[in-house]
Short mmCIF file of C-alpha atoms and ligand atoms in Angstrom, two decimals:
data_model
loop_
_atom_site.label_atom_id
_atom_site.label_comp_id
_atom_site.label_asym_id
_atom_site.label_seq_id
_atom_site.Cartn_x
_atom_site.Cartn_y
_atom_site.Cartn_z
CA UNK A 1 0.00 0.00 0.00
CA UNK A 2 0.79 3.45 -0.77
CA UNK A 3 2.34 5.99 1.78
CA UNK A 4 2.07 9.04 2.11
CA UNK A 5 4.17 10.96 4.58
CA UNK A 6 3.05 14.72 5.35
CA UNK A 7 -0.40 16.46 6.23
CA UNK A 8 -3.34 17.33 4.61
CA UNK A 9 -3.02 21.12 4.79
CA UNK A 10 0.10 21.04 2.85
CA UNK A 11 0.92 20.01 -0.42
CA UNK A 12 0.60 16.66 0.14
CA UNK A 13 -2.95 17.21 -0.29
CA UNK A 14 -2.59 16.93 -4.17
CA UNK A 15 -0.85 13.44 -3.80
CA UNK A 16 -3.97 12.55 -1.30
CA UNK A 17 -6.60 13.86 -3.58
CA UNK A 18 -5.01 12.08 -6.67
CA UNK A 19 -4.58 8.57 -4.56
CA UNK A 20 -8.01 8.98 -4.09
CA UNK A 21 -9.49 9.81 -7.46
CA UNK A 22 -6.81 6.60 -8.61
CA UNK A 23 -8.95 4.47 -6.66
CA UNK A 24 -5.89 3.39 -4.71
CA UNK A 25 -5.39 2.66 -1.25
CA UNK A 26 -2.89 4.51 0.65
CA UNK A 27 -2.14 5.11 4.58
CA UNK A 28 -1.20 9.05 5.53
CA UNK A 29 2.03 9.31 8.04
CA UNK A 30 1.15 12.61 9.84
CA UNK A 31 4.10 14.66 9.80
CA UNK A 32 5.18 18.37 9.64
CA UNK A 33 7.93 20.46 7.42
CA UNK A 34 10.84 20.02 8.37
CA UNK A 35 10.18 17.13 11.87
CA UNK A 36 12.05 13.74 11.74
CA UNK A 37 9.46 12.07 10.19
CA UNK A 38 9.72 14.33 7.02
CA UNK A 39 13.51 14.53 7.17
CA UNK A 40 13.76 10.51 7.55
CA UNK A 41 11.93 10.67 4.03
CA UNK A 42 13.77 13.68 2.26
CA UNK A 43 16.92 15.15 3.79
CA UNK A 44 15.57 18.50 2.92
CA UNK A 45 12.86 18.05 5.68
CA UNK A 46 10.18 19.37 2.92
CA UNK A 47 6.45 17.19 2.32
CA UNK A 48 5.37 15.30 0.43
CA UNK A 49 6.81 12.25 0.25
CA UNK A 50 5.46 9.06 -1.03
CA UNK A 51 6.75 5.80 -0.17
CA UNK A 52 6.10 2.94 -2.87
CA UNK A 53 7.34 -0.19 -1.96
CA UNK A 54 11.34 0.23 -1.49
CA UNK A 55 10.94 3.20 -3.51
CA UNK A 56 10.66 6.83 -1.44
CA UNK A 57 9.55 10.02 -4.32
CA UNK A 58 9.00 13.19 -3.56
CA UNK A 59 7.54 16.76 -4.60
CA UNK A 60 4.22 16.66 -5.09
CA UNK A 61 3.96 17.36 -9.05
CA UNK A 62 6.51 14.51 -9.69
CA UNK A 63 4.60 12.16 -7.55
CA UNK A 64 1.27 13.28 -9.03
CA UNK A 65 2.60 12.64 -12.80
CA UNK A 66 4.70 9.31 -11.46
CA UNK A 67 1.36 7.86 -10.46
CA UNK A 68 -1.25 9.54 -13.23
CA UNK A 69 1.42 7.59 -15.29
CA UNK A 70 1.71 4.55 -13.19
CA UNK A 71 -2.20 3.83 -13.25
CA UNK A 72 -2.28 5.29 -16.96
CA UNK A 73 -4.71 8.05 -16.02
CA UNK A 74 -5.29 11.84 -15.46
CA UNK A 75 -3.11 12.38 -17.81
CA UNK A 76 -2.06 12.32 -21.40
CA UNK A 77 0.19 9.48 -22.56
CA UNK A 78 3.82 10.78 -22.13
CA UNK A 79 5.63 10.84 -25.70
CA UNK A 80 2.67 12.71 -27.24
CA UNK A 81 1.76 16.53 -27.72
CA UNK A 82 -1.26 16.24 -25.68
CA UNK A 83 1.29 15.59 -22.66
CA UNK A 84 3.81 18.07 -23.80
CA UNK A 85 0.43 20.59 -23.79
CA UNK A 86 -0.16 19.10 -19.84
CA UNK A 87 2.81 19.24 -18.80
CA UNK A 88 3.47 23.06 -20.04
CA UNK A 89 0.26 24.32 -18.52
CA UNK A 90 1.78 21.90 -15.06
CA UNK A 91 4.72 23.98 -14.99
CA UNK A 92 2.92 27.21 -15.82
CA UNK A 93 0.75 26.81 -12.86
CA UNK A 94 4.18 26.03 -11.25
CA UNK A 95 6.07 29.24 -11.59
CA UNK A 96 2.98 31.83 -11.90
CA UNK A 97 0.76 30.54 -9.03
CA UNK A 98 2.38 28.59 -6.61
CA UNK A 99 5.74 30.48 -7.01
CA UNK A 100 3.83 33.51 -6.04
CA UNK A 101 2.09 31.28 -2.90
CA UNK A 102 4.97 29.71 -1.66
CA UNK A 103 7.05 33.57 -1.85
CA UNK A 104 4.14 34.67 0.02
CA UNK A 105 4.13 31.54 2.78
CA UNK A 106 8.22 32.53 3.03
CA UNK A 107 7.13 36.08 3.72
CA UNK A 108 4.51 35.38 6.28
CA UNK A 109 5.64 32.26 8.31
CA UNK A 110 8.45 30.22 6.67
CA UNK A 111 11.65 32.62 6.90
CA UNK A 112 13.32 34.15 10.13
CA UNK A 113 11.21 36.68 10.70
CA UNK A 114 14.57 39.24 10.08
CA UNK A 115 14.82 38.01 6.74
CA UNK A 116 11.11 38.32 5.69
CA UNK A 117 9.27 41.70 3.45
CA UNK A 118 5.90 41.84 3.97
CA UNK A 119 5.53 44.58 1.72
CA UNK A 120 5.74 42.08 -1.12
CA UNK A 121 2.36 40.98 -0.55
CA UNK A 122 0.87 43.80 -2.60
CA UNK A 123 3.04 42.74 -5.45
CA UNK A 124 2.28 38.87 -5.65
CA UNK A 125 -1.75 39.66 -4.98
CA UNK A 126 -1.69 42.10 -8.04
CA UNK A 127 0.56 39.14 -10.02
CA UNK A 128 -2.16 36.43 -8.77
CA UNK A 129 -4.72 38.27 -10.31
CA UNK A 130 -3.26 39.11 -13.55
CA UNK A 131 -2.31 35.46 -13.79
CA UNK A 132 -5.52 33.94 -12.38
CA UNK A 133 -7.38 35.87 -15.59
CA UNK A 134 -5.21 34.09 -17.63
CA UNK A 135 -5.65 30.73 -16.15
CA UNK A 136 -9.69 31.86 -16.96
CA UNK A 137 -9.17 32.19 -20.49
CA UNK A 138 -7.65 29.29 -21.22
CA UNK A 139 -10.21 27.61 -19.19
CA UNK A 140 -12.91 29.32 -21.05
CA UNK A 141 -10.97 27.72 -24.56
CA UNK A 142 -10.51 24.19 -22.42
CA UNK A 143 -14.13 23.14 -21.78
CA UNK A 144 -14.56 21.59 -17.86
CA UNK A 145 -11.11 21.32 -17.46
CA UNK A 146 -8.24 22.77 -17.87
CA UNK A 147 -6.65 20.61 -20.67
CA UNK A 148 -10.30 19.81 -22.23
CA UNK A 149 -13.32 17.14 -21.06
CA UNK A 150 -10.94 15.41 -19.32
CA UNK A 151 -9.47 15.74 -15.71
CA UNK A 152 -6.15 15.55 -15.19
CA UNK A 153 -2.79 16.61 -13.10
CA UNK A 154 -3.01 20.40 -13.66
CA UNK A 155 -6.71 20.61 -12.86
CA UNK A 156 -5.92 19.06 -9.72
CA UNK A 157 -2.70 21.74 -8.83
CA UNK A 158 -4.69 24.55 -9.77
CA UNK A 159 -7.49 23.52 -7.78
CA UNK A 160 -5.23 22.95 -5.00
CA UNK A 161 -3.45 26.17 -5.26
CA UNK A 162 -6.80 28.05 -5.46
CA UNK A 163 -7.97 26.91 -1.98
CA UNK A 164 -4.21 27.70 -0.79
CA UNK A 165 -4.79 31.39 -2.35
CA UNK A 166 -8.28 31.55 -0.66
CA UNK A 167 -6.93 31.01 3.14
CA UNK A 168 -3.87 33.02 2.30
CA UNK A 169 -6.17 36.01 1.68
CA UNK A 170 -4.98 36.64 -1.97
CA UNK A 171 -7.71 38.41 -4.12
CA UNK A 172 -10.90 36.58 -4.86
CA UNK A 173 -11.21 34.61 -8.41
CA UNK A 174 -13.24 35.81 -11.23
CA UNK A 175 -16.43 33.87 -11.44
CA UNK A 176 -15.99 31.32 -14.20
CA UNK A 177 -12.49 30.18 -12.13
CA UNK A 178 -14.81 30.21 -8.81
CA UNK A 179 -17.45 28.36 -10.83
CA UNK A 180 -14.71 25.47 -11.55
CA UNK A 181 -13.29 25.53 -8.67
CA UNK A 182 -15.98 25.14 -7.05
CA UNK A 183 -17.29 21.76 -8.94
CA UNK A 184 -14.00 19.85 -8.62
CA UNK A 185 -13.88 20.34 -4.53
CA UNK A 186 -17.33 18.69 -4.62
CA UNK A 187 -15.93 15.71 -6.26
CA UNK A 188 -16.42 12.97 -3.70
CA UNK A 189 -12.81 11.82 -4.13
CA UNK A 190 -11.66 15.66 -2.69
CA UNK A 191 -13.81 15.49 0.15
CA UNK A 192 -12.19 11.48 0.92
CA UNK A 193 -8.94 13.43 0.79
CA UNK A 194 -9.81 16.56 3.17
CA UNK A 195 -11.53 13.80 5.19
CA UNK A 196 -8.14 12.65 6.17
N1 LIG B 201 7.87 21.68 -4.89
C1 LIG B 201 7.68 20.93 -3.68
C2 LIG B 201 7.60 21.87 -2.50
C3 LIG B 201 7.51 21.12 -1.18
C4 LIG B 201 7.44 22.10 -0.01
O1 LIG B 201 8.10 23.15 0.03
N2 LIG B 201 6.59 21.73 0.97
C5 LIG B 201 6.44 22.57 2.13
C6 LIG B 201 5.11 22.24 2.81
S1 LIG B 201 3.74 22.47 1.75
C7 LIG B 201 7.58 22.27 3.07
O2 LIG B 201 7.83 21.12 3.38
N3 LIG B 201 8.30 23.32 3.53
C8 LIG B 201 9.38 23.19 4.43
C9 LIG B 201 10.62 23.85 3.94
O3 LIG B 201 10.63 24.41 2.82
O4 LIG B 201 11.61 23.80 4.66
C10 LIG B 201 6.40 20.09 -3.79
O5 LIG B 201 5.50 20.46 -4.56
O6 LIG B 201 6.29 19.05 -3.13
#
């Protein structure tokens, strides 16, 4: 069985909610950034981890597209455009939304508080938004999901990172992003997965 070693309200999350809408059985190891439980798993102390078999992966997009591959699903085939396509709007999501999340968890909690410029919020709100309408257009092009009819690993990140933005006080999401949003958290595999 599946491990996965971190917490819900972190980024392990995505590797819960995509164990769960893989059908897959998996056990959750409670433990924080940067405790011994974490650290035992990845020297940098950071979560998630996932532990298959003698095998320990981490970060939660690889371990999202190792097992959307794994179970051949949520995804695009790799080798073809249709995952090139993915895997660009994957990293997008990468550098233009969670970048700007995780700069503003650094500048809030994460850093010594010496080292951290809460000024910057005002910057990575205004670059949330600008980036959030983009995410809406191509959503409005995609159909119910972000790559087309089909659910897969970015629709999941985004989702993620949307609920992240929402508790993190970043500006609200126009209404077609909401809308979206909205209908994959009340898939029954999310709630399994916030259950936890
Ligand atoms: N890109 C990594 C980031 C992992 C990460 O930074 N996780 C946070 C918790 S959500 C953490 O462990 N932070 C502790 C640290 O950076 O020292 C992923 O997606 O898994």
């Amino acid at each position: 069985m599946y491990r996965v070693i971190g917490t819900v309200k972190s980024r392990a999350f995505r590797v819960l909610w995509m164990l769960e809408e893989l059908g897959q059985p998996y056990e959750l190891v409670e433990a924080f950034p940067r405790s011994e439980e974490a650290t035992k798993h990845n020297p940098l102390g950071k979560i998630p981890a996932l532990v298959d078999g003698e095998d320990v992966l981490t970060d939660s997009v690889a371990i999202m597209t190792y097992l959307a591959d794994k179970h051949g699903t949520l995804t695009a085939p790799a080798g073809t455009p249709a995952r090139a396509q993915q895997d660009a709007m994957t990293l997008w999501l990468i550098d233009e939304v969670d970048a700007l999340l995780w700069t503003h968890s650094k500048h809030t909690f994460v850093l010594p508080e010496k080292l951290r410029q809460p000024t910057i919020a005002s910057t990575l709100h205004k670059e949330f938004a600008r980036n959030v309408d983009t995410f809406a257009k191509r959503l409005e092009q995609a159909g119910d999901f972000i790559m087309g009819d089909q659910i897969s690993v970015p629709d999941l990140l985004a989702v993620h990172c949307f609920g992240w933005a929402f508790g993190a006080d970043f500006p609200a999401l126009p209404d077609s992003v909401k809308a979206y949003s909205k209908r994959l958290r009340a898939r029954p595999t999310f709630r399994a997965a916030a259950g936890r």
